[in-house]
Amino acid sequence: MSRIISGDAGSIRLHSVAKATRPTGDRVKESVFSALEARGLIEDSAVLDLFAGTGALGLESLSRGATSVILVEKDPEAHEICQKNSVQVLKAVQKIRPGAAVSNKNLDAFRYLKSATQAFDLVFLDPPYEFANSDLLNILTSLRDLMSPGATVVIERSDRTKDLDQPDWLEVISNKKFGSTQVRMYQKI
């Protein structure tokens, strides 16, 4: 079972959906968030978790100081779990930071991006491993104008997935492998 590792909602256990999601392991999550915190990229940020699954990455951000989080998940069962997880994490966070906010969208990533207008400081992309690189590049292209200057994108993929052609407006700031998981962090330049 996944949990919030640290912050205002630390140790809260998250509900999970076995079939519809591939949760990020605690070891990977801790490493990613340690790197983000070391760079000061979470505090007071607007976060988009664009293949949210259970919402673990976006909600971990909220627990660690993000101001707002949008969780986008197309699978109805996983979306329902996202909503449940959001309620319990937001309740804990709002005791300390009453202005914190979470929004859940039961939409396909492409549909969400067509209507999105908010600027984001931190974006998590953890699509299913079979998600095509060409589709991921289209997502990144759609995100470009929705990202604030210097915004960070964290992409989690299988280490067997062919490397993504890097857009010229993104710079790699971290590239780590955890077992069969590859995590790359990019910054908008």
Coordinates of N, CA and C in Angstrom, one line a residue:
M1 N 0.8 -1.2 0.0 CA 0.0 0.0 0.0 C 0.9 1.2 0.0
S2 N 0.5 2.2 -0.8 CA 1.3 3.4 -0.9 C 0.9 4.4 0.2
R3 N 1.8 5.3 0.5 CA 1.6 6.3 1.6 C 2.2 7.6 1.2
I4 N 1.8 8.6 2.0 CA 2.4 9.9 1.9 C 3.7 9.8 2.8
I5 N 4.8 10.1 2.2 CA 6.1 9.8 2.9 C 6.4 10.9 4.0
S6 N 6.2 12.2 3.6 CA 6.7 13.3 4.4 C 5.8 14.5 4.3
G7 N 6.0 15.4 5.2 CA 5.3 16.7 5.1 C 4.1 16.7 6.0
D8 N 3.2 17.7 5.7 CA 2.0 17.9 6.6 C 1.1 16.7 6.7
A9 N 1.1 15.8 5.7 CA 0.2 14.6 5.7 C 1.0 13.4 5.8
G10 N 2.3 13.5 6.2 CA 3.2 12.3 6.3 C 2.6 11.2 7.0
S11 N 2.8 10.0 6.4 CA 2.4 8.7 6.9 C 0.9 8.3 6.7
I12 N 0.2 9.2 6.0 CA -1.2 8.8 5.6 C -1.1 7.7 4.6
R13 N -1.9 6.6 4.8 CA -1.9 5.5 3.8 C -2.9 5.9 2.7
L14 N -2.5 5.6 1.5 CA -3.4 5.9 0.4 C -4.1 4.7 -0.1
H15 N -5.3 4.8 -0.5 CA -6.1 3.8 -1.2 C -5.4 3.5 -2.5
S16 N -5.5 2.3 -3.0 CA -4.9 2.0 -4.3 C -5.8 1.1 -5.2
V17 N -5.6 1.2 -6.5 CA -6.3 0.4 -7.4 C -5.3 -0.5 -8.2
A18 N -5.4 -1.8 -7.9 CA -4.4 -2.7 -8.4 C -4.4 -2.8 -9.9
K19 N -5.5 -2.9 -10.5 CA -5.6 -3.1 -12.0 C -5.3 -1.9 -12.8
A20 N -5.8 -0.8 -12.4 CA -5.7 0.4 -13.2 C -4.4 1.3 -13.1
T21 N -3.6 1.0 -12.1 CA -2.5 1.8 -11.8 C -1.2 1.0 -11.6
R22 N -0.1 1.7 -11.7 CA 1.2 1.2 -11.4 C 1.9 2.2 -10.5
P23 N 1.6 2.0 -9.2 CA 2.1 3.0 -8.2 C 3.6 3.2 -8.2
T24 N 4.1 4.4 -8.0 CA 5.5 4.7 -7.8 C 5.9 4.1 -6.5
G25 N 7.0 3.4 -6.4 CA 7.4 2.8 -5.2 C 8.0 3.9 -4.2
D26 N 7.9 3.6 -2.9 CA 8.4 4.6 -1.9 C 9.8 5.0 -2.1
R27 N 10.7 4.1 -2.5 CA 12.1 4.4 -2.7 C 12.3 5.4 -3.9
V28 N 11.6 5.2 -4.9 CA 11.6 6.1 -6.1 C 11.0 7.4 -5.7
K29 N 9.9 7.4 -5.1 CA 9.2 8.6 -4.7 C 10.1 9.4 -3.7
E30 N 10.7 8.8 -2.7 CA 11.5 9.5 -1.8 C 12.7 10.2 -2.5
S31 N 13.3 9.5 -3.4 CA 14.5 10.0 -4.2 C 14.0 11.2 -5.0
V32 N 12.9 11.1 -5.7 CA 12.4 12.2 -6.6 C 12.1 13.4 -5.7
F33 N 11.4 13.2 -4.6 CA 11.0 14.3 -3.8 C 12.2 15.0 -3.0
S34 N 13.2 14.2 -2.7 CA 14.4 14.7 -2.1 C 15.1 15.6 -3.1
A35 N 15.2 15.2 -4.3 CA 15.8 16.0 -5.4 C 15.0 17.3 -5.6
L36 N 13.7 17.2 -5.7 CA 12.9 18.4 -5.9 C 13.0 19.4 -4.7
E37 N 13.0 18.8 -3.5 CA 13.1 19.7 -2.3 C 14.4 20.4 -2.3
A38 N 15.5 19.6 -2.6 CA 16.8 20.2 -2.6 C 17.0 21.4 -3.5
R39 N 16.2 21.4 -4.6 CA 16.2 22.5 -5.6 C 15.1 23.5 -5.3
G40 N 14.4 23.3 -4.2 CA 13.3 24.3 -3.8 C 12.2 24.4 -4.8
L41 N 11.8 23.2 -5.4 CA 10.8 23.2 -6.5 C 9.4 22.8 -6.1
I42 N 9.2 22.6 -4.8 CA 7.9 22.2 -4.3 C 7.1 23.3 -3.6
E43 N 7.8 23.9 -2.7 CA 7.2 24.9 -1.8 C 6.5 26.0 -2.7
D44 N 5.2 26.2 -2.3 CA 4.3 27.2 -3.0 C 4.1 27.0 -4.5
S45 N 4.3 25.8 -4.9 CA 4.1 25.5 -6.4 C 2.7 25.1 -6.8
A46 N 2.4 25.3 -8.0 CA 1.2 24.8 -8.6 C 1.6 23.5 -9.4
V47 N 0.9 22.4 -9.0 CA 1.4 21.1 -9.5 C 0.3 20.4 -10.4
L48 N 0.7 19.8 -11.4 CA -0.1 19.0 -12.3 C 0.4 17.5 -12.3
D49 N -0.5 16.6 -11.9 CA -0.2 15.2 -11.9 C -1.0 14.6 -13.1
L50 N -0.4 14.4 -14.2 CA -1.2 14.2 -15.4 C -1.4 12.7 -15.8
F51 N -1.1 11.8 -15.1 CA -1.6 10.4 -15.2 C -1.6 9.9 -13.8
A52 N -2.5 10.5 -13.0 CA -2.4 10.5 -11.5 C -2.5 9.1 -10.9
G53 N -3.2 8.2 -11.5 CA -3.3 6.9 -10.8 C -4.1 7.1 -9.5
T54 N -3.3 6.9 -8.4 CA -3.9 7.1 -7.1 C -3.8 8.5 -6.6
G55 N -3.0 9.3 -7.3 CA -2.7 10.7 -6.9 C -1.5 10.8 -6.0
A56 N -0.8 9.7 -5.8 CA 0.3 9.7 -4.9 C 1.4 10.8 -5.1
L57 N 1.8 11.1 -6.4 CA 2.8 12.1 -6.6 C 2.3 13.5 -6.4
G58 N 1.2 13.8 -6.9 CA 0.6 15.1 -6.7 C 0.3 15.4 -5.2
L59 N -0.2 14.4 -4.5 CA -0.6 14.5 -3.1 C 0.7 14.6 -2.2
E60 N 1.7 13.9 -2.6 CA 3.0 14.0 -1.9 C 3.5 15.5 -2.0
S61 N 3.3 16.1 -3.2 CA 3.7 17.5 -3.4 C 2.9 18.4 -2.5
L62 N 1.6 18.1 -2.4 CA 0.8 19.0 -1.5 C 1.2 18.8 -0.1
S63 N 1.5 17.6 0.4 CA 1.9 17.4 1.7 C 3.3 18.1 2.0
R64 N 4.1 18.3 1.0 CA 5.4 18.9 1.2 C 5.4 20.4 0.9
G65 N 4.3 21.0 0.7 CA 4.3 22.5 0.6 C 3.7 23.1 -0.7
A66 N 3.3 22.2 -1.7 CA 2.7 22.8 -2.9 C 1.4 23.5 -2.5
T67 N 1.1 24.6 -3.2 CA -0.1 25.4 -2.9 C -1.4 24.7 -3.5
S68 N -1.3 24.2 -4.7 CA -2.4 23.6 -5.4 C -1.9 22.4 -6.3
V69 N -2.8 21.5 -6.4 CA -2.5 20.3 -7.2 C -3.8 19.9 -8.0
I70 N -3.5 19.6 -9.3 CA -4.6 19.1 -10.1 C -4.2 17.7 -10.5
L71 N -5.1 16.7 -10.2 CA -4.9 15.3 -10.5 C -5.8 14.9 -11.7
V72 N -5.2 14.5 -12.8 CA -5.9 14.1 -14.0 C -5.8 12.6 -14.2
E73 N -6.9 11.9 -14.1 CA -6.9 10.4 -14.3 C -8.1 10.0 -15.1
K74 N -7.9 9.3 -16.2 CA -9.0 8.9 -17.1 C -9.8 7.7 -16.6
D75 N -9.1 6.8 -15.9 CA -9.8 5.5 -15.5 C -10.8 5.9 -14.4
P76 N -12.1 5.6 -14.6 CA -13.1 5.9 -13.6 C -12.8 5.4 -12.2
E77 N -12.4 4.1 -12.1 CA -12.1 3.5 -10.8 C -10.9 4.2 -10.1
A78 N -9.8 4.5 -10.9 CA -8.7 5.1 -10.3 C -9.0 6.6 -9.9
H79 N -9.8 7.2 -10.7 CA -10.3 8.6 -10.4 C -11.0 8.7 -9.1
E80 N -11.9 7.7 -8.9 CA -12.6 7.6 -7.6 C -11.6 7.5 -6.4
I81 N -10.6 6.6 -6.6 CA -9.6 6.5 -5.6 C -8.8 7.8 -5.4
C82 N -8.5 8.5 -6.5 CA -7.8 9.8 -6.4 C -8.6 10.7 -5.5
Q83 N -9.9 10.7 -5.7 CA -10.8 11.6 -4.9 C -10.8 11.3 -3.5
K84 N -10.8 10.0 -3.1 CA -10.8 9.6 -1.7 C -9.4 9.9 -1.1
N85 N -8.4 9.7 -1.8 CA -7.0 10.1 -1.3 C -6.9 11.6 -1.2
S86 N -7.5 12.3 -2.1 CA -7.4 13.8 -2.0 C -8.1 14.3 -0.8
V87 N -9.2 13.7 -0.4 CA -10.0 14.2 0.7 C -9.2 14.0 2.0
Q88 N -8.6 12.8 2.2 CA -7.9 12.6 3.4 C -6.6 13.4 3.5
V89 N -5.9 13.5 2.4 CA -4.6 14.3 2.4 C -4.9 15.8 2.6
L90 N -5.9 16.3 1.9 CA -6.2 17.7 2.0 C -6.7 18.0 3.4
K91 N -7.4 17.2 4.0 CA -7.9 17.4 5.4 C -6.7 17.6 6.3
A92 N -5.7 16.8 6.2 CA -4.5 16.9 7.1 C -3.7 18.1 6.7
V93 N -3.6 18.4 5.5 CA -2.8 19.6 5.0 C -3.5 20.9 5.4
Q94 N -4.8 21.0 5.3 CA -5.5 22.2 5.6 C -5.5 22.6 7.1
K95 N -5.2 21.6 7.9 CA -5.1 22.0 9.3 C -3.9 22.9 9.5
I96 N -2.9 22.8 8.7 CA -1.7 23.6 8.8 C -1.7 24.8 7.7
R97 N -2.1 24.4 6.5 CA -2.2 25.4 5.4 C -3.6 25.5 4.9
P98 N -4.5 26.3 5.4 CA -5.9 26.3 5.0 C -6.1 26.6 3.5
G99 N -5.2 27.3 2.9 CA -5.4 27.7 1.5 C -5.0 26.6 0.5
A100 N -4.5 25.5 0.9 CA -4.1 24.4 0.0 C -5.3 23.9 -0.7
A101 N -5.1 23.5 -2.0 CA -6.2 23.0 -2.8 C -5.9 21.8 -3.7
V102 N -6.8 20.9 -3.9 CA -6.7 19.8 -4.8 C -7.9 19.8 -5.7
S103 N -7.7 19.5 -7.0 CA -8.8 19.4 -7.9 C -8.6 18.1 -8.7
N104 N -9.7 17.3 -8.8 CA -9.6 16.0 -9.5 C -10.4 16.1 -10.8
K105 N -9.7 15.6 -11.9 CA -10.4 15.6 -13.2 C -10.4 14.2 -13.8
N106 N -11.6 13.7 -14.1 CA -11.7 12.4 -14.7 C -11.7 12.6 -16.2
L107 N -10.5 12.8 -16.7 CA -10.4 13.1 -18.2 C -9.1 12.4 -18.7
D108 N -9.1 12.2 -20.0 CA -7.9 11.8 -20.7 C -7.0 13.0 -20.7
A109 N -5.7 12.7 -20.6 CA -4.7 13.8 -20.5 C -4.8 14.8 -21.7
F110 N -5.0 14.3 -22.9 CA -5.1 15.2 -24.1 C -6.3 16.1 -23.9
R111 N -7.5 15.5 -23.5 CA -8.7 16.3 -23.4 C -8.5 17.4 -22.3
Y112 N -7.8 17.0 -21.2 CA -7.6 18.0 -20.1 C -6.7 19.2 -20.7
L113 N -5.7 18.8 -21.4 CA -4.7 19.9 -21.8 C -5.4 20.8 -22.9
K114 N -6.3 20.3 -23.6 CA -7.0 21.2 -24.6 C -7.7 22.4 -23.9
S115 N -8.2 22.2 -22.7 CA -9.0 23.2 -22.0 C -8.3 23.9 -20.9
A116 N -7.1 23.4 -20.5 CA -6.4 23.9 -19.4 C -5.8 25.3 -19.6
T117 N -5.9 26.1 -18.6 CA -5.4 27.5 -18.7 C -4.4 27.9 -17.6
Q118 N -4.4 27.1 -16.5 CA -3.6 27.4 -15.4 C -2.1 27.2 -15.7
A119 N -1.2 28.0 -15.2 CA 0.2 27.8 -15.3 C 0.7 26.9 -14.2
F120 N 1.6 26.0 -14.5 CA 2.1 25.0 -13.5 C 3.6 25.2 -13.3
D121 N 4.1 25.0 -12.1 CA 5.5 25.0 -11.8 C 6.1 23.7 -11.7
L122 N 5.3 22.6 -11.5 CA 5.8 21.3 -11.4 C 4.8 20.3 -12.0
V123 N 5.3 19.5 -13.0 CA 4.4 18.5 -13.7 C 4.9 17.1 -13.5
F124 N 4.1 16.2 -13.2 CA 4.4 14.8 -13.1 C 3.8 14.1 -14.3
L125 N 4.6 13.3 -15.1 CA 4.1 12.5 -16.2 C 4.5 11.1 -15.9
D126 N 3.6 10.2 -15.5 CA 3.8 8.8 -15.2 C 2.8 8.0 -15.9
P127 N 2.9 8.0 -17.3 CA 1.9 7.3 -18.1 C 2.1 5.8 -18.0
P128 N 1.1 5.0 -18.5 CA 1.4 3.6 -18.5 C 2.6 3.3 -19.4
Y129 N 3.3 2.2 -19.0 CA 4.6 2.0 -19.7 C 4.4 1.8 -21.2
E130 N 3.3 1.3 -21.6 CA 3.1 1.1 -23.1 C 2.7 2.4 -23.8
F131 N 2.6 3.5 -23.1 CA 2.2 4.8 -23.7 C 3.3 5.2 -24.7
A132 N 2.9 5.5 -25.9 CA 3.9 5.7 -27.0 C 4.7 7.0 -26.8
N133 N 6.0 7.0 -27.1 CA 6.8 8.2 -27.0 C 6.2 9.3 -27.8
S134 N 5.7 9.0 -29.0 CA 5.1 10.1 -29.8 C 4.0 10.8 -29.1
D135 N 3.1 10.0 -28.4 CA 2.1 10.6 -27.6 C 2.6 11.5 -26.5
L136 N 3.7 11.0 -25.8 CA 4.3 11.7 -24.7 C 4.9 13.0 -25.2
L137 N 5.5 13.0 -26.4 CA 6.0 14.3 -27.0 C 4.9 15.2 -27.3
N138 N 3.7 14.7 -27.8 CA 2.5 15.6 -28.0 C 2.1 16.2 -26.7
I139 N 2.1 15.4 -25.6 CA 1.7 15.9 -24.3 C 2.6 17.1 -23.9
L140 N 3.9 16.8 -24.1 CA 4.9 17.8 -23.7 C 4.7 19.1 -24.5
T141 N 4.4 19.0 -25.8 CA 4.2 20.1 -26.6 C 3.0 20.9 -26.2
S142 N 1.9 20.2 -25.8 CA 0.7 20.8 -25.2 C 1.0 21.5 -23.9
L143 N 1.9 21.0 -23.1 CA 2.2 21.5 -21.8 C 3.1 22.8 -21.9
R144 N 3.8 23.0 -23.0 CA 4.8 24.0 -23.0 C 4.3 25.4 -22.6
D145 N 3.1 25.8 -23.1 CA 2.6 27.1 -22.8 C 1.9 27.1 -21.4
L146 N 1.7 26.0 -20.8 CA 1.0 25.9 -19.5 C 2.0 25.9 -18.4
M147 N 3.3 25.8 -18.7 CA 4.4 25.8 -17.7 C 5.0 27.1 -17.5
S148 N 5.1 27.5 -16.2 CA 5.7 28.8 -15.9 C 7.2 28.7 -16.2
P149 N 7.9 29.9 -16.3 CA 9.3 29.9 -16.6 C 10.1 29.1 -15.6
G150 N 11.0 28.3 -16.0 CA 11.8 27.5 -15.1 C 11.0 26.3 -14.5
A151 N 9.8 26.0 -15.0 CA 9.0 24.9 -14.4 C 9.8 23.5 -14.6
T152 N 9.4 22.6 -13.8 CA 10.0 21.3 -13.8 C 9.0 20.2 -14.3
V153 N 9.5 19.3 -15.1 CA 8.7 18.1 -15.5 C 9.4 16.9 -15.0
V154 N 8.7 16.0 -14.4 CA 9.3 14.7 -13.9 C 8.5 13.6 -14.7
I155 N 9.3 12.8 -15.5 CA 8.8 11.7 -16.3 C 9.3 10.4 -15.8
E156 N 8.3 9.5 -15.5 CA 8.7 8.2 -15.1 C 8.3 7.2 -16.1
R157 N 9.3 6.4 -16.5 CA 9.0 5.4 -17.6 C 9.8 4.1 -17.3
S158 N 9.5 3.0 -18.0 CA 10.2 1.8 -17.9 C 11.6 2.0 -18.5
D159 N 12.6 1.4 -17.9 CA 14.0 1.5 -18.4 C 14.1 0.8 -19.8
R160 N 13.1 0.0 -20.2 CA 13.1 -0.6 -21.5 C 12.5 0.3 -22.6
T161 N 11.9 1.4 -22.2 CA 11.3 2.3 -23.1 C 12.4 3.0 -23.8
K162 N 12.2 3.2 -25.1 CA 13.2 3.9 -25.9 C 13.3 5.4 -25.4
D163 N 14.5 6.0 -25.4 CA 14.6 7.3 -24.9 C 13.8 8.3 -25.7
L164 N 13.2 9.2 -25.0 CA 12.3 10.2 -25.5 C 13.2 11.3 -26.3
D165 N 12.7 11.7 -27.5 CA 13.4 12.8 -28.2 C 13.2 14.0 -27.3
Q166 N 14.2 14.6 -26.9 CA 14.1 15.8 -26.0 C 13.7 17.1 -26.7
P167 N 12.6 17.7 -26.3 CA 12.3 19.0 -26.9 C 13.4 20.0 -26.6
D168 N 13.6 20.9 -27.5 CA 14.7 21.9 -27.4 C 14.4 23.0 -26.3
W169 N 13.2 23.0 -25.8 CA 12.9 23.9 -24.7 C 13.0 23.3 -23.3
L170 N 13.4 22.1 -23.2 CA 13.6 21.4 -22.0 C 15.1 21.0 -21.8
E171 N 15.5 21.1 -20.6 CA 16.9 20.7 -20.2 C 16.8 19.6 -19.2
V172 N 17.6 18.5 -19.3 CA 17.6 17.5 -18.3 C 18.4 18.0 -17.1
I173 N 17.8 17.8 -15.9 CA 18.4 18.2 -14.7 C 18.7 17.0 -13.8
S174 N 18.1 15.9 -14.1 CA 18.4 14.6 -13.4 C 17.9 13.4 -14.3
N175 N 18.7 12.4 -14.2 CA 18.3 11.1 -14.9 C 18.8 10.0 -14.1
K176 N 17.8 9.3 -13.5 CA 18.2 8.2 -12.5 C 17.4 6.9 -12.9
K177 N 18.0 5.8 -12.6 CA 17.3 4.5 -12.8 C 17.2 3.8 -11.4
F178 N 16.0 3.3 -11.2 CA 15.7 2.6 -10.0 C 15.1 1.2 -10.4
G179 N 15.9 0.2 -10.4 CA 15.5 -1.1 -10.8 C 15.0 -1.0 -12.3
S180 N 13.8 -1.3 -12.6 CA 13.3 -1.2 -14.0 C 12.6 0.2 -14.3
T181 N 12.7 1.1 -13.4 CA 12.1 2.4 -13.5 C 13.1 3.5 -13.8
Q182 N 12.9 4.3 -14.9 CA 13.7 5.4 -15.3 C 13.0 6.7 -14.9
V183 N 13.7 7.6 -14.2 CA 13.1 8.9 -13.9 C 14.0 10.0 -14.4
R184 N 13.4 10.8 -15.2 CA 14.1 12.0 -15.7 C 13.4 13.3 -15.3
M185 N 14.2 14.2 -14.9 CA 13.6 15.5 -14.5 C 14.1 16.5 -15.6
Y186 N 13.2 17.3 -16.1 CA 13.5 18.4 -17.0 C 13.1 19.7 -16.5
Q187 N 13.9 20.8 -16.9 CA 13.5 22.1 -16.6 C 13.2 22.9 -17.8
K188 N 12.2 23.7 -17.8 CA 11.9 24.5 -19.0 C 12.9 25.6 -19.1
I189 N 13.4 25.8 -20.3 CA 14.5 26.8 -20.5 C 13.9 27.9 -21.4

